[in-house]
Amino acid sequence: MDVQYQWIPFAKMNDALWIACSELYSNHYGCWGSQAPSPGKRIRLSAKRLRTFLPEANSGAALAWNQADLIGYAFACFQEIEHCGRISWVTQLVVHQHHR
C-alpha cells in the first residue's frame, strides 16, 4: 500500500473533498451509544456541517490517500500566541477502520 499525504488549507477545500471527508466520517467514525436517540447506528455528519467546525483562516485538513481513496483526515488550526509561539490544535481525526 502506498499512502500519500496532503495538506489543504480550508479555504482551498472543494466540494468533492468535503463530501469525501463526510463519507469517511459517516462510515468509519463510530456508532451511537445505547442511551442515544439512534442506539447502535453510525454517527453521521454532512459535508455542510463539517465545514462549520473551524474558521477558514489558519485552518486546514491533513488528508491520507490510498490511491484515489481517502483513508484518513485530521482537521487542524494554528495560532500564534504572544510569549508562547505557534500552537496547533487537531479538532478531529478520522481513519478508515481497515487502515488503523
Short mmCIF file of C-alpha atoms in Angstrom, two decimals:
data_model
loop_
_atom_site.label_atom_id
_atom_site.label_comp_id
_atom_site.label_asym_id
_atom_site.label_seq_id
_atom_site.Cartn_x
_atom_site.Cartn_y
_atom_site.Cartn_z
CA MET A 1 0.00 0.00 0.00
CA ASP A 2 1.33 3.41 -0.99
CA VAL A 3 -0.21 6.08 1.26
CA GLN A 4 0.07 9.67 0.07
CA TYR A 5 -0.37 12.63 2.41
CA GLN A 6 -1.67 16.07 1.54
CA TRP A 7 -2.24 19.35 3.42
CA ILE A 8 -5.02 21.63 2.16
CA PRO A 9 -6.00 24.96 3.75
CA PHE A 10 -9.75 25.08 4.44
CA ALA A 11 -10.12 28.00 2.02
CA LYS A 12 -8.96 25.69 -0.81
CA MET A 13 -11.13 22.67 0.06
CA ASN A 14 -13.58 21.94 -2.76
CA ASP A 15 -16.99 20.26 -2.57
CA ALA A 16 -15.59 16.86 -3.59
CA LEU A 17 -13.10 16.90 -0.68
CA TRP A 18 -15.78 17.91 1.84
CA ILE A 19 -18.02 15.10 0.57
CA ALA A 20 -15.15 12.57 0.80
CA CYS A 21 -14.47 13.65 4.41
CA SER A 22 -18.19 13.40 5.24
CA GLU A 23 -18.40 9.88 3.77
CA LEU A 24 -15.30 8.74 5.65
CA TYR A 25 -16.64 10.16 8.92
CA SER A 26 -20.13 8.75 8.42
CA ASN A 27 -18.87 5.25 7.58
CA HIS A 28 -15.87 4.87 9.91
CA TYR A 29 -16.02 7.25 12.89
CA GLY A 30 -18.24 5.46 15.36
CA CYS A 31 -21.72 4.43 16.48
CA TRP A 32 -24.22 5.96 18.86
CA GLY A 33 -24.29 4.55 22.39
CA SER A 34 -27.20 2.75 24.00
CA GLN A 35 -28.66 5.93 25.54
CA ALA A 36 -28.52 7.98 22.31
CA PRO A 37 -31.52 8.76 20.07
CA SER A 38 -30.28 6.20 17.50
CA PRO A 39 -28.53 3.47 19.52
CA GLY A 40 -26.07 1.36 17.53
CA LYS A 41 -26.42 3.41 14.34
CA ARG A 42 -23.45 5.13 12.69
CA ILE A 43 -22.77 8.71 13.68
CA ARG A 44 -23.12 10.79 10.53
CA LEU A 45 -22.03 14.31 9.60
CA SER A 46 -22.81 16.09 6.36
CA ALA A 47 -20.21 17.95 4.32
CA LYS A 48 -22.08 21.16 5.15
CA ARG A 49 -21.78 20.50 8.89
CA LEU A 50 -18.07 19.59 8.67
CA ARG A 51 -17.37 22.99 7.07
CA THR A 52 -18.56 24.71 10.26
CA PHE A 53 -16.01 23.08 12.57
CA LEU A 54 -13.21 25.60 12.04
CA PRO A 55 -12.84 29.04 10.55
CA GLU A 56 -11.15 29.20 7.13
CA ALA A 57 -8.30 31.35 8.46
CA ASN A 58 -5.37 29.38 9.91
CA SER A 59 -7.13 26.03 9.48
CA GLY A 60 -6.86 23.08 7.16
CA ALA A 61 -7.08 19.37 6.56
CA ALA A 62 -4.31 16.79 6.54
CA LEU A 63 -5.51 14.06 4.19
CA ALA A 64 -4.26 10.48 3.78
CA TRP A 65 -4.94 8.74 0.46
CA ASN A 66 -4.57 5.14 -0.71
CA GLN A 67 -4.64 5.70 -4.46
CA ALA A 68 -7.93 7.57 -5.07
CA ASP A 69 -9.50 6.58 -1.72
CA LEU A 70 -9.48 8.93 1.25
CA ILE A 71 -8.45 6.74 4.20
CA GLY A 72 -7.90 9.36 6.87
CA TYR A 73 -8.06 13.03 7.73
CA ALA A 74 -7.31 15.42 10.55
CA PHE A 75 -8.73 18.93 10.81
CA ALA A 76 -6.37 21.37 12.49
CA CYS A 77 -5.94 25.05 13.25
CA PHE A 78 -2.88 27.12 14.09
CA GLN A 79 -2.47 30.29 16.10
CA GLU A 80 0.46 32.48 17.13
CA ILE A 81 0.32 33.20 20.86
CA GLU A 82 2.45 36.01 22.25
CA HIS A 83 5.24 34.71 24.51
CA CYS A 84 4.32 31.10 23.65
CA GLY A 85 4.85 30.74 19.92
CA ARG A 86 2.73 28.81 17.48
CA ILE A 87 0.16 26.36 18.78
CA SER A 88 -1.59 23.65 16.79
CA TRP A 89 -4.91 22.11 17.64
CA VAL A 90 -6.25 18.97 15.95
CA THR A 91 -10.01 19.12 16.25
CA GLN A 92 -10.94 15.90 14.50
CA LEU A 93 -9.13 12.75 13.42
CA VAL A 94 -10.88 10.07 11.37
CA VAL A 95 -9.21 6.94 9.97
CA HIS A 96 -10.81 4.20 7.84
CA GLN A 97 -11.29 1.10 10.01
CA HIS A 98 -9.09 -1.03 7.72
CA HIS A 99 -6.15 1.38 7.98
CA ARG A 100 -5.89 1.93 11.74
#
